[in-house]
Coordinates of C-alpha atoms and ligand atoms in Angstrom, one line a residue:
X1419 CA -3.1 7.0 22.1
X1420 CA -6.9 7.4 21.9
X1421 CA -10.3 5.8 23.1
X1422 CA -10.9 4.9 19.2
X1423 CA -12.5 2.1 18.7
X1424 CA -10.8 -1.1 17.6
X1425 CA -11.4 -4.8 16.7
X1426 CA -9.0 -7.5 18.4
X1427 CA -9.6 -10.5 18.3
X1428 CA -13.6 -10.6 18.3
X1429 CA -13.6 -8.0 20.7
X1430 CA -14.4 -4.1 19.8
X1431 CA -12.6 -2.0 22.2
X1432 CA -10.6 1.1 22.8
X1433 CA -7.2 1.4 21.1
X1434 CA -5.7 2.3 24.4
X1435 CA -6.8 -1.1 26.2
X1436 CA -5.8 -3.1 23.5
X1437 CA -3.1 -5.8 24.2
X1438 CA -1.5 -8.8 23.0
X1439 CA 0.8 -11.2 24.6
X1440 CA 5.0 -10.1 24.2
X1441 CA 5.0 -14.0 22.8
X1442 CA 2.3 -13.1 19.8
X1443 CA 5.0 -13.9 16.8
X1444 CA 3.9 -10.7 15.3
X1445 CA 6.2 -9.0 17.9
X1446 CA 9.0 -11.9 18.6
X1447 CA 9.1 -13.1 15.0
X1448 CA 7.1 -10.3 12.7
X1449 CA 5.5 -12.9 11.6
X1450 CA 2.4 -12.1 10.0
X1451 CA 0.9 -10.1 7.6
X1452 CA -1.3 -7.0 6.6
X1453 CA -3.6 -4.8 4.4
X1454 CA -4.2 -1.4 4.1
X1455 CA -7.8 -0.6 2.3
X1456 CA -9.0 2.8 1.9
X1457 CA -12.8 4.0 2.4
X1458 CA -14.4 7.2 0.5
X1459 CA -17.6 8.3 2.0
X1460 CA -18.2 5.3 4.1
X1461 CA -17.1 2.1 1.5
X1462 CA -13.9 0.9 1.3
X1463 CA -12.4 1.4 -3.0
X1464 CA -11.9 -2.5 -4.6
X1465 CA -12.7 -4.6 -1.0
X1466 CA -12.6 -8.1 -3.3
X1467 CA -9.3 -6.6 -4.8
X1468 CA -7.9 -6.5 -1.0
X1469 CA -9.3 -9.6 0.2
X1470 CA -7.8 -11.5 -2.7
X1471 CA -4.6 -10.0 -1.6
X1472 CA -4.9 -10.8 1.8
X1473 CA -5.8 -14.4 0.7
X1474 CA -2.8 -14.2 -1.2
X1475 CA -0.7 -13.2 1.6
X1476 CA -2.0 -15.7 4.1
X1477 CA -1.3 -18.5 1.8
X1478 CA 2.5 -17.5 1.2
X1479 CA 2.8 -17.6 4.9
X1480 CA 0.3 -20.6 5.6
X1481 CA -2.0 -18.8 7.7
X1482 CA -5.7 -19.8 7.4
X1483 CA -7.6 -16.9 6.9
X1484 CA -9.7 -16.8 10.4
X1485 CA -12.7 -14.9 9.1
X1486 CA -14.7 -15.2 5.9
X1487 CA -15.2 -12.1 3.4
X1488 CA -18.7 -11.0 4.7
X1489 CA -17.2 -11.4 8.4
X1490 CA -14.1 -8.9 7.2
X1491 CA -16.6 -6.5 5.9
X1492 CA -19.0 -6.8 8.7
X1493 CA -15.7 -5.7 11.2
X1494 CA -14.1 -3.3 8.6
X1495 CA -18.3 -1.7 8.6
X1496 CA -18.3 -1.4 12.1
X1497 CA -15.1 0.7 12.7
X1498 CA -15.5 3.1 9.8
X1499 CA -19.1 3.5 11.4
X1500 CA -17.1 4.3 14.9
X1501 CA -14.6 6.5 13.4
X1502 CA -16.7 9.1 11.8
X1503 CA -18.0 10.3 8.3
X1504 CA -14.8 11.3 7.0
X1505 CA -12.4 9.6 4.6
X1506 CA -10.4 6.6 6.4
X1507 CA -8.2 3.7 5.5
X1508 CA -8.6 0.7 7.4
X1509 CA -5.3 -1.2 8.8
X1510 CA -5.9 -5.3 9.3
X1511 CA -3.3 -7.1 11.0
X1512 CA -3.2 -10.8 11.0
X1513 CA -0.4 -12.7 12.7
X1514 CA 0.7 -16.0 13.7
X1515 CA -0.6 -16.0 16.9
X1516 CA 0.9 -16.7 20.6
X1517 CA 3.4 -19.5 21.4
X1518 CA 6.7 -20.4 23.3
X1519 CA 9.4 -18.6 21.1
X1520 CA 10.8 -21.2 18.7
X1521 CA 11.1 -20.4 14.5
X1522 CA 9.0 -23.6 13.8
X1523 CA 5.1 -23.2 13.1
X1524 CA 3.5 -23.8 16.8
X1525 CA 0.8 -26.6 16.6
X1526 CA -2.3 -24.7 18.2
X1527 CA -1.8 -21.2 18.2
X1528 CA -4.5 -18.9 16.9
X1529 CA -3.9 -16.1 14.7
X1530 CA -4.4 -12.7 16.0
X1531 CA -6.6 -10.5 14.8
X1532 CA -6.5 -6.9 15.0
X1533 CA -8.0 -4.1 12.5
X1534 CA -8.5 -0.3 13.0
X1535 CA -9.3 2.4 11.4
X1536 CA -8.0 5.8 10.8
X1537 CA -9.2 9.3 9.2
X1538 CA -7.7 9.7 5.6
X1539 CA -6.9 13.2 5.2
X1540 CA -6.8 14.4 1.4
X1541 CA -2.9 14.4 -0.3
X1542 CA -1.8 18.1 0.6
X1543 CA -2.7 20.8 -2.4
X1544 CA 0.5 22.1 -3.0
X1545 CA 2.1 18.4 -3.3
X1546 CA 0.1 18.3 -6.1
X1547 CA 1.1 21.5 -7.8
X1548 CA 4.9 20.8 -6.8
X1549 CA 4.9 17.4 -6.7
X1550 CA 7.4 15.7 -4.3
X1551 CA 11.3 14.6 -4.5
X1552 CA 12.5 11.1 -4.2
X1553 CA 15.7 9.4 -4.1
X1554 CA 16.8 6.1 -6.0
X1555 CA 18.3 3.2 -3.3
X1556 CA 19.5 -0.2 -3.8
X1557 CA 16.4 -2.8 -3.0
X1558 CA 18.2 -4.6 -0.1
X1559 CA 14.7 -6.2 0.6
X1560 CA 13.6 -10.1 0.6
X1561 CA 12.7 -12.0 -2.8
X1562 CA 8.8 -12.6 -1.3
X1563 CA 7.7 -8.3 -1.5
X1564 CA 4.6 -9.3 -3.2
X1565 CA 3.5 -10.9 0.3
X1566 CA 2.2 -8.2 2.2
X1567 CA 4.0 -8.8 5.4
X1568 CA 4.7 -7.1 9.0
X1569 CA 8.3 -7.7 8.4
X1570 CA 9.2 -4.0 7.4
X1571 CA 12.3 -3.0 9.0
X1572 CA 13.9 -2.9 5.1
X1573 CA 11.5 -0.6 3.9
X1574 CA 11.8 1.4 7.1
X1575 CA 15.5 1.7 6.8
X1576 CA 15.3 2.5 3.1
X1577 CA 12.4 5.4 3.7
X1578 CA 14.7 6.5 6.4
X1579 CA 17.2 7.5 4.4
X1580 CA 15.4 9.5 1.9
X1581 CA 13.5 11.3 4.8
X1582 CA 17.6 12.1 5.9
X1583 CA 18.3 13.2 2.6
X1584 CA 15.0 15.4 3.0
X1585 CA 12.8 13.4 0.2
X1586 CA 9.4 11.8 0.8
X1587 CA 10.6 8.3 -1.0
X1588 CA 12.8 5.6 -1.9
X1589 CA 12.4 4.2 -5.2
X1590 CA 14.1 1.0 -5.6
X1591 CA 16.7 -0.3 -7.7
X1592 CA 17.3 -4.1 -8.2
X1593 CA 19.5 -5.7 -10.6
X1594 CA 20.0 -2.5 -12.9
X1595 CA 16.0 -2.3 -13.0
X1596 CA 13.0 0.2 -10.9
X1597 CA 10.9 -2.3 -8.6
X1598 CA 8.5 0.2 -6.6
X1599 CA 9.0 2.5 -3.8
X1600 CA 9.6 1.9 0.2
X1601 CA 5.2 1.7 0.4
X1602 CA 4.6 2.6 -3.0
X1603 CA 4.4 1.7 -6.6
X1604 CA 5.9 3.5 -9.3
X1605 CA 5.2 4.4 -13.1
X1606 CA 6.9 6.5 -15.0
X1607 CA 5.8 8.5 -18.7
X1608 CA 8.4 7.8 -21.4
X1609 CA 7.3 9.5 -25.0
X1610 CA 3.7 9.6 -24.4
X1611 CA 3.4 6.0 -22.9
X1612 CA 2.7 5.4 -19.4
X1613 CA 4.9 2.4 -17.7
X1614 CA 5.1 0.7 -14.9
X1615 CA 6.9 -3.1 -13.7
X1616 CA 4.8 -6.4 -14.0
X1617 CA 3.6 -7.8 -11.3
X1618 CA 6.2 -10.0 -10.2
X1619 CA 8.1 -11.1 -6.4
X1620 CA 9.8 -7.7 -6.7
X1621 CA 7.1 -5.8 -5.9
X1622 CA 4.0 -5.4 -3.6
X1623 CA 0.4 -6.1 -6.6
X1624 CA -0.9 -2.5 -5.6
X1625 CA -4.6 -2.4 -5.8
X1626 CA -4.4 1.9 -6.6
X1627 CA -1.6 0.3 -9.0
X1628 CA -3.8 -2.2 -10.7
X1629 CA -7.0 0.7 -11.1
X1630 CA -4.7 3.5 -12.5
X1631 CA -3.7 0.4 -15.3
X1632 CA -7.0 -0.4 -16.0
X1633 CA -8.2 3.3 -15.8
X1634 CA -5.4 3.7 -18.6
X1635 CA -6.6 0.6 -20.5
X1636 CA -10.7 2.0 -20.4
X1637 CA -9.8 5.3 -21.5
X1638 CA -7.6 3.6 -24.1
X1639 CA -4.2 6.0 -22.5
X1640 CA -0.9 3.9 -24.1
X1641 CA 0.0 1.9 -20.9
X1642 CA 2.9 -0.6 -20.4
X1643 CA 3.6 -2.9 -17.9
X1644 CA 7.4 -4.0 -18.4
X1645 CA 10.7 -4.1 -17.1
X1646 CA 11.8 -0.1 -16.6
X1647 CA 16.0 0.1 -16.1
X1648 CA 17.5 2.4 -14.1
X1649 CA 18.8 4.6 -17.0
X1650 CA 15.2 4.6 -18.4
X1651 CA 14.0 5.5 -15.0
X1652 CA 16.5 8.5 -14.7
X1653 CA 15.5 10.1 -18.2
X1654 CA 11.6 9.6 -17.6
X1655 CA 9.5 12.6 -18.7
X1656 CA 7.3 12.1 -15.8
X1657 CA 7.5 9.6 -12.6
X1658 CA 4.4 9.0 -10.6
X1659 CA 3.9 7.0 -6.9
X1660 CA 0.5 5.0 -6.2
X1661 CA -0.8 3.9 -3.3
X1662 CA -4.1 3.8 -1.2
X1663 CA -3.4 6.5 1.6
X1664 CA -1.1 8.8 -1.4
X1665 CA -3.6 8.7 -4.8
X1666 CA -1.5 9.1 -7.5
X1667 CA 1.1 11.3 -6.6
X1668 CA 3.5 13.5 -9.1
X1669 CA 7.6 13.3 -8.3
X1670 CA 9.2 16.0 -9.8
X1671 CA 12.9 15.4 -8.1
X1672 CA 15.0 12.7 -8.3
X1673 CA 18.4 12.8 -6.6
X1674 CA 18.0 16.6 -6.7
X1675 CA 17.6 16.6 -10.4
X1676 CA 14.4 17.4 -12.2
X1677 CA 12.1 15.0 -13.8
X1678 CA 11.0 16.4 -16.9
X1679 CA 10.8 20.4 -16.3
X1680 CA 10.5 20.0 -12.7
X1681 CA 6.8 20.4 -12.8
X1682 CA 3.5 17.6 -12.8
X1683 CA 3.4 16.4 -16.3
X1684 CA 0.0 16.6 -18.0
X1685 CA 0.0 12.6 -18.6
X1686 CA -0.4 12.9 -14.5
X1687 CA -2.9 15.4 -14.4
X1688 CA -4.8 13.9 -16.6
X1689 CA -4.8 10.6 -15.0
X1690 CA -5.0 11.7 -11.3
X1691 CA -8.5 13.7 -12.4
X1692 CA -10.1 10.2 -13.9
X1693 CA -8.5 8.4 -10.2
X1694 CA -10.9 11.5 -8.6
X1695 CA -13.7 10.7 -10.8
X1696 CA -13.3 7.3 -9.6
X1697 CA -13.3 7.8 -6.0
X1698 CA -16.4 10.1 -6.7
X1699 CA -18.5 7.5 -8.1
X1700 CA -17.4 5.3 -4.8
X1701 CA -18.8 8.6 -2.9
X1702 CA -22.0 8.4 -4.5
X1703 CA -22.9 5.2 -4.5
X1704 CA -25.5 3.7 -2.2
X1705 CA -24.3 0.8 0.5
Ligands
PDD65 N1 1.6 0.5 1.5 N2 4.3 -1.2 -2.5 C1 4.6 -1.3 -1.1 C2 5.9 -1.8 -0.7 C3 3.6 -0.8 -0.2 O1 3.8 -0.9 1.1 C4 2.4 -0.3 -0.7 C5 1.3 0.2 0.1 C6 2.2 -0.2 -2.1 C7 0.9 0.3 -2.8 O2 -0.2 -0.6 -2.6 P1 -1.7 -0.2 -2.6 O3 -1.9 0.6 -3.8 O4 -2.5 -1.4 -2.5 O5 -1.8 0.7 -1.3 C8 3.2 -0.7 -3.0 C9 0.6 0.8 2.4 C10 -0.3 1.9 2.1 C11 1.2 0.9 3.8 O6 2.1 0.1 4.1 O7 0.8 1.8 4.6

Protein backbone atom coordinates (compact mmCIF):
# COMPACT_ATOMS: atom_id res chain seq x y z
CA UNK A 1 0.00 0.00 0.00
CA UNK A 2 1.34 3.61 -0.59
CA UNK A 3 1.37 7.20 0.75
CA UNK A 4 -0.75 8.17 -2.48
CA UNK A 5 -2.95 10.61 -2.08
CA UNK A 6 -6.67 9.93 -1.76
CA UNK A 7 -10.05 11.61 -1.20
CA UNK A 8 -12.52 10.06 1.63
CA UNK A 9 -14.92 11.54 2.60
CA UNK A 10 -13.91 15.36 2.28
CA UNK A 11 -10.73 14.48 3.48
CA UNK A 12 -7.39 14.20 1.13
CA UNK A 13 -5.21 11.74 2.73
CA UNK A 14 -2.81 8.90 2.22
CA UNK A 15 -4.16 5.62 0.89
CA UNK A 16 -2.50 3.83 3.66
CA UNK A 17 -4.52 5.80 6.54
CA UNK A 18 -7.53 5.56 4.89
CA UNK A 19 -10.44 3.70 6.82
CA UNK A 20 -13.97 3.15 6.94
CA UNK A 21 -16.12 1.56 9.52
CA UNK A 22 -16.53 -2.72 9.11
CA UNK A 23 -20.42 -1.53 9.30
CA UNK A 24 -20.10 0.82 5.96
CA UNK A 25 -22.67 -1.38 3.77
CA UNK A 26 -20.20 -1.24 1.03
CA UNK A 27 -18.32 -4.01 3.01
CA UNK A 28 -21.35 -5.91 4.96
CA UNK A 29 -23.85 -5.50 2.11
CA UNK A 30 -21.68 -4.37 -1.21
CA UNK A 31 -23.99 -2.02 -1.32
CA UNK A 32 -22.98 0.81 -3.41
CA UNK A 33 -21.72 1.73 -6.48
CA UNK A 34 -18.78 2.93 -8.86
CA UNK A 35 -17.09 4.60 -11.88
CA UNK A 36 -13.99 4.17 -13.50
CA UNK A 37 -13.01 7.42 -15.77
CA UNK A 38 -9.82 7.58 -17.46
CA UNK A 39 -7.52 10.83 -17.83
CA UNK A 40 -5.00 11.45 -20.96
CA UNK A 41 -2.54 14.11 -20.26
CA UNK A 42 -4.19 15.54 -17.21
CA UNK A 43 -8.30 15.51 -18.30
CA UNK A 44 -10.38 12.81 -17.75
CA UNK A 45 -11.99 11.42 -21.77
CA UNK A 46 -16.14 12.12 -21.71
CA UNK A 47 -16.37 13.35 -17.67
CA UNK A 48 -20.36 14.40 -18.50
CA UNK A 49 -20.60 10.85 -20.14
CA UNK A 50 -19.44 9.34 -16.60
CA UNK A 51 -21.28 11.50 -14.39
CA UNK A 52 -24.50 10.81 -16.20
CA UNK A 53 -23.68 7.23 -15.53
CA UNK A 54 -23.02 7.65 -12.10
CA UNK A 55 -26.26 9.64 -11.85
CA UNK A 56 -27.68 6.73 -13.35
CA UNK A 57 -26.30 4.33 -11.01
CA UNK A 58 -27.17 6.27 -7.84
CA UNK A 59 -30.76 6.49 -8.81
CA UNK A 60 -31.21 2.61 -9.51
CA UNK A 61 -29.92 2.15 -6.01
CA UNK A 62 -31.59 5.39 -4.47
CA UNK A 63 -28.57 7.06 -3.38
CA UNK A 64 -28.48 10.87 -3.56
CA UNK A 65 -25.56 11.81 -5.35
CA UNK A 66 -23.54 13.67 -2.29
CA UNK A 67 -21.55 16.10 -4.52
CA UNK A 68 -22.44 18.19 -7.55
CA UNK A 69 -20.58 17.80 -10.95
CA UNK A 70 -18.15 20.77 -10.48
CA UNK A 71 -17.48 19.32 -6.82
CA UNK A 72 -16.65 15.66 -8.63
CA UNK A 73 -14.30 17.42 -10.97
CA UNK A 74 -12.81 19.69 -8.44
CA UNK A 75 -11.79 16.20 -6.25
CA UNK A 76 -11.16 14.03 -9.50
CA UNK A 77 -8.59 17.53 -10.44
CA UNK A 78 -6.96 17.35 -7.28
CA UNK A 79 -5.78 13.71 -7.32
CA UNK A 80 -4.66 13.40 -10.91
CA UNK A 81 -2.71 16.69 -9.86
CA UNK A 82 -1.23 14.42 -6.81
CA UNK A 83 -0.56 11.45 -8.78
CA UNK A 84 1.71 12.74 -11.42
CA UNK A 85 1.75 13.78 -15.16
CA UNK A 86 1.22 10.44 -16.52
CA UNK A 87 -1.90 8.75 -17.89
CA UNK A 88 -4.36 7.59 -14.93
CA UNK A 89 -7.87 6.39 -14.48
CA UNK A 90 -9.65 7.64 -11.56
CA UNK A 91 -11.71 5.02 -9.35
CA UNK A 92 -14.93 6.77 -7.37
CA UNK A 93 -16.65 4.70 -4.85
CA UNK A 94 -19.87 5.71 -3.50
CA UNK A 95 -21.68 3.56 -0.97
CA UNK A 96 -24.54 3.50 1.33
CA UNK A 97 -22.91 4.62 4.20
CA UNK A 98 -22.50 3.23 7.95
CA UNK A 99 -25.33 1.63 9.95
CA UNK A 100 -26.34 -1.27 12.30
CA UNK A 101 -26.42 -4.33 9.86
CA UNK A 102 -29.99 -4.82 8.74
CA UNK A 103 -31.06 -5.24 4.61
CA UNK A 104 -33.49 -2.27 4.96
CA UNK A 105 -32.30 1.35 3.85
CA UNK A 106 -30.98 2.94 7.41
CA UNK A 107 -32.75 6.34 8.06
CA UNK A 108 -29.54 8.67 8.49
CA UNK A 109 -26.62 7.20 7.23
CA UNK A 110 -24.39 9.13 4.92
CA UNK A 111 -22.86 7.86 1.91
CA UNK A 112 -19.29 7.23 1.77
CA UNK A 113 -17.18 8.80 -0.43
CA UNK A 114 -13.97 7.65 -1.53
CA UNK A 115 -12.07 8.33 -5.04
CA UNK A 116 -8.40 7.65 -6.03
CA UNK A 117 -6.47 7.68 -8.63
CA UNK A 118 -4.02 5.41 -10.36
CA UNK A 119 -1.24 5.60 -13.22
CA UNK A 120 -2.69 4.20 -16.58
CA UNK A 121 0.00 2.40 -18.20
CA UNK A 122 -0.48 2.05 -22.17
CA UNK A 123 -2.25 -1.62 -23.40
CA UNK A 124 1.02 -3.76 -23.91
CA UNK A 125 2.50 -3.55 -27.74
CA UNK A 126 2.53 -6.99 -28.55
CA UNK A 127 -1.28 -7.45 -27.31
CA UNK A 128 -1.91 -5.38 -30.01
CA UNK A 129 0.00 -7.31 -32.64
CA UNK A 130 -1.32 -10.74 -31.12
CA UNK A 131 -4.32 -9.76 -29.74
CA UNK A 132 -5.53 -11.66 -26.68
CA UNK A 133 -7.72 -15.12 -26.18
CA UNK A 134 -10.94 -15.17 -24.43
CA UNK A 135 -13.30 -17.77 -23.41
CA UNK A 136 -17.30 -17.75 -23.79
CA UNK A 137 -19.18 -18.43 -20.10
CA UNK A 138 -22.72 -18.57 -19.22
CA UNK A 139 -23.83 -14.92 -17.76
CA UNK A 140 -24.77 -16.20 -14.22
CA UNK A 141 -24.99 -12.41 -13.28
CA UNK A 142 -28.04 -10.16 -11.89
CA UNK A 143 -30.82 -8.70 -14.39
CA UNK A 144 -29.66 -4.80 -13.07
CA UNK A 145 -25.64 -4.99 -14.99
CA UNK A 146 -26.28 -1.71 -16.46
CA UNK A 147 -26.05 -0.33 -12.68
CA UNK A 148 -22.57 0.06 -12.08
CA UNK A 149 -22.33 -1.61 -8.74
CA UNK A 150 -19.68 -2.86 -5.99
CA UNK A 151 -21.46 -6.04 -6.08
CA UNK A 152 -18.78 -8.01 -8.29
CA UNK A 153 -18.19 -11.26 -6.94
CA UNK A 154 -20.09 -12.78 -10.46
CA UNK A 155 -17.87 -11.07 -12.62
CA UNK A 156 -14.91 -12.12 -10.37
CA UNK A 157 -15.83 -15.65 -10.50
CA UNK A 158 -16.49 -15.66 -14.27
CA UNK A 159 -12.89 -13.68 -15.04
CA UNK A 160 -11.57 -16.29 -12.75
CA UNK A 161 -12.15 -18.95 -14.75
CA UNK A 162 -10.83 -17.68 -17.97
CA UNK A 163 -7.63 -16.48 -16.18
CA UNK A 164 -7.68 -20.72 -15.11
CA UNK A 165 -8.16 -21.56 -18.53
CA UNK A 166 -5.09 -19.07 -19.22
CA UNK A 167 -7.35 -16.29 -21.22
CA UNK A 168 -7.57 -12.57 -20.41
CA UNK A 169 -11.68 -12.71 -20.56
CA UNK A 170 -15.02 -13.91 -20.20
CA UNK A 171 -17.43 -13.05 -22.73
CA UNK A 172 -20.81 -13.71 -21.79
CA UNK A 173 -23.55 -15.72 -23.02
CA UNK A 174 -27.29 -15.21 -21.95
CA UNK A 175 -30.23 -16.77 -23.38
CA UNK A 176 -28.43 -18.10 -26.64
CA UNK A 177 -27.19 -14.30 -27.19
CA UNK A 178 -23.30 -12.26 -26.44
CA UNK A 179 -24.02 -9.57 -23.51
CA UNK A 180 -20.40 -8.10 -22.87
CA UNK A 181 -17.39 -9.31 -21.11
CA UNK A 182 -16.56 -9.87 -17.09
CA UNK A 183 -15.36 -5.59 -17.25
CA UNK A 184 -15.76 -5.16 -20.79
CA UNK A 185 -17.94 -4.66 -23.79
CA UNK A 186 -17.74 -6.51 -26.88
CA UNK A 187 -18.28 -6.00 -30.67
CA UNK A 188 -17.62 -8.19 -33.17
CA UNK A 189 -17.02 -7.56 -37.40
CA UNK A 190 -19.34 -9.74 -39.42
CA UNK A 191 -18.99 -9.09 -43.49
CA UNK A 192 -17.63 -5.74 -43.20
CA UNK A 193 -20.11 -4.43 -40.48
CA UNK A 194 -19.10 -3.68 -37.10
CA UNK A 195 -21.65 -4.93 -34.25
CA UNK A 196 -22.21 -4.72 -30.99
CA UNK A 197 -25.55 -5.35 -28.32
CA UNK A 198 -27.93 -2.42 -27.52
CA UNK A 199 -27.86 -0.96 -24.61
CA UNK A 200 -30.05 -2.85 -22.51
CA UNK A 201 -30.10 -4.41 -18.44
CA UNK A 202 -27.71 -7.01 -19.84
CA UNK A 203 -24.93 -5.00 -20.12
CA UNK A 204 -22.86 -2.22 -18.39
CA UNK A 205 -23.62 1.52 -21.19
CA UNK A 206 -19.67 1.59 -21.75
CA UNK A 207 -18.61 5.17 -22.28
CA UNK A 208 -15.26 3.68 -24.62
CA UNK A 209 -18.34 1.56 -26.02
CA UNK A 210 -20.54 4.48 -26.74
CA UNK A 211 -17.28 6.74 -28.56
CA UNK A 212 -16.02 3.67 -30.71
CA UNK A 213 -20.12 3.76 -31.96
CA UNK A 214 -20.13 7.15 -32.57
CA UNK A 215 -16.49 7.27 -33.97
CA UNK A 216 -17.96 4.57 -36.41
CA UNK A 217 -21.09 6.62 -37.15
CA UNK A 218 -18.67 10.10 -37.89
CA UNK A 219 -16.41 8.33 -40.07
CA UNK A 220 -19.55 6.88 -41.64
CA UNK A 221 -17.88 2.83 -40.82
CA UNK A 222 -21.24 0.32 -41.22
CA UNK A 223 -22.00 -0.02 -37.39
CA UNK A 224 -24.83 -2.10 -35.73
CA UNK A 225 -26.01 -2.13 -32.55
CA UNK A 226 -28.31 -5.41 -32.26
CA UNK A 227 -28.81 -8.59 -30.68
CA UNK A 228 -25.45 -10.83 -31.65
CA UNK A 229 -26.27 -14.97 -30.99
CA UNK A 230 -23.88 -17.06 -29.85
CA UNK A 231 -23.41 -18.91 -33.25
CA UNK A 232 -22.94 -15.39 -34.80
CA UNK A 233 -20.50 -14.69 -32.14
CA UNK A 234 -18.43 -17.92 -32.79
CA UNK A 235 -18.11 -17.33 -36.67
CA UNK A 236 -17.25 -13.52 -36.34
CA UNK A 237 -14.42 -12.32 -38.60
CA UNK A 238 -13.10 -10.12 -35.92
CA UNK A 239 -14.10 -9.69 -32.03
CA UNK A 240 -12.99 -6.65 -30.24
CA UNK A 241 -13.23 -5.67 -26.13
CA UNK A 242 -13.69 -1.86 -25.04
CA UNK A 243 -13.24 -0.46 -22.00
CA UNK A 244 -11.54 2.65 -20.31
CA UNK A 245 -8.30 1.10 -18.73
CA UNK A 246 -8.10 -1.66 -22.18
CA UNK A 247 -8.81 0.87 -25.45
CA UNK A 248 -10.01 -1.14 -27.91
CA UNK A 249 -8.49 -4.34 -27.73
CA UNK A 250 -8.25 -7.14 -30.65
CA UNK A 251 -9.28 -11.00 -29.47
CA UNK A 252 -7.91 -13.29 -31.80
CA UNK A 253 -8.79 -16.72 -29.61
CA UNK A 254 -11.86 -17.91 -28.65
CA UNK A 255 -12.10 -21.26 -26.85
CA UNK A 256 -8.65 -22.02 -28.33
CA UNK A 257 -10.02 -21.47 -31.77
CA UNK A 258 -9.08 -18.67 -34.05
CA UNK A 259 -11.15 -15.69 -34.82
CA UNK A 260 -10.83 -14.93 -38.23
CA UNK A 261 -7.01 -15.92 -39.23
CA UNK A 262 -5.88 -15.68 -35.83
CA UNK A 263 -4.59 -12.22 -36.41
CA UNK A 264 -6.12 -8.28 -35.59
CA UNK A 265 -8.45 -7.69 -38.34
CA UNK A 266 -7.98 -4.44 -40.33
CA UNK A 267 -11.66 -3.22 -39.35
CA UNK A 268 -9.78 -3.12 -35.68
CA UNK A 269 -6.84 -1.39 -36.76
CA UNK A 270 -8.44 0.91 -38.39
CA UNK A 271 -10.71 1.79 -35.66
CA UNK A 272 -8.27 1.53 -32.69
CA UNK A 273 -5.94 4.35 -34.73
CA UNK A 274 -9.13 6.94 -34.94
CA UNK A 275 -9.69 5.87 -30.75
CA UNK A 276 -5.73 7.17 -30.61
CA UNK A 277 -6.46 10.14 -32.65
CA UNK A 278 -9.14 10.73 -30.20
CA UNK A 279 -7.30 10.46 -27.04
CA UNK A 280 -4.63 12.73 -28.82
CA UNK A 281 -6.88 15.60 -29.34
CA UNK A 282 -7.80 15.11 -25.36
CA UNK A 283 -3.86 15.37 -24.99
CA UNK A 284 -3.69 18.58 -26.66
CA UNK A 285 -6.31 20.32 -25.44
CA UNK A 286 -6.00 23.17 -23.01
CA UNK A 287 -7.76 22.84 -19.38
N1 LIG B 1 -15.05 -1.85 -16.11
N2 LIG B 1 -18.83 -3.85 -18.87
C1 LIG B 1 -18.43 -4.09 -17.61
C2 LIG B 1 -19.09 -5.20 -16.85
C3 LIG B 1 -17.41 -3.31 -17.04
O1 LIG B 1 -17.03 -3.53 -15.77
C4 LIG B 1 -16.78 -2.29 -17.81
C5 LIG B 1 -15.68 -1.43 -17.27
C6 LIG B 1 -17.24 -2.08 -19.13
C7 LIG B 1 -16.66 -0.99 -20.01
O2 LIG B 1 -17.10 0.29 -19.61
P1 LIG B 1 -16.22 1.60 -19.87
O3 LIG B 1 -15.92 1.64 -21.33
O4 LIG B 1 -17.08 2.71 -19.42
O5 LIG B 1 -14.95 1.44 -19.05
C8 LIG B 1 -18.26 -2.88 -19.62
C9 LIG B 1 -14.10 -1.00 -15.42
C10 LIG B 1 -13.00 -0.50 -16.28
C11 LIG B 1 -13.64 -1.70 -14.15
O6 LIG B 1 -14.50 -2.30 -13.51
O7 LIG B 1 -12.47 -1.61 -13.79
Amino acid sequence: MTSQLVYLNGEYIPLNEAKVSVLDRGFIFGDGIYEVIPAFGGKTLRFEHHMQRLQNSLDAVRISNPLSNAQWQAIIDKLITATGPQDQYIYLHITRGVASRDHRFPDNAEPTVFVMSNVLHAVDPELLEKGISAVTLDDIRWQYCNIKAIALLPNILLRQQAVDRDAAEAILIRDGNMTEGTASNIFIVSNGIIKTPPKDNKLLPGITRDLVVELANTHKIPIEEVTISEKEFLSADEIWLTSSTKDVLPITQINDKHVGNGKPGPVWQDMYQKYQDYKEILRKTSN
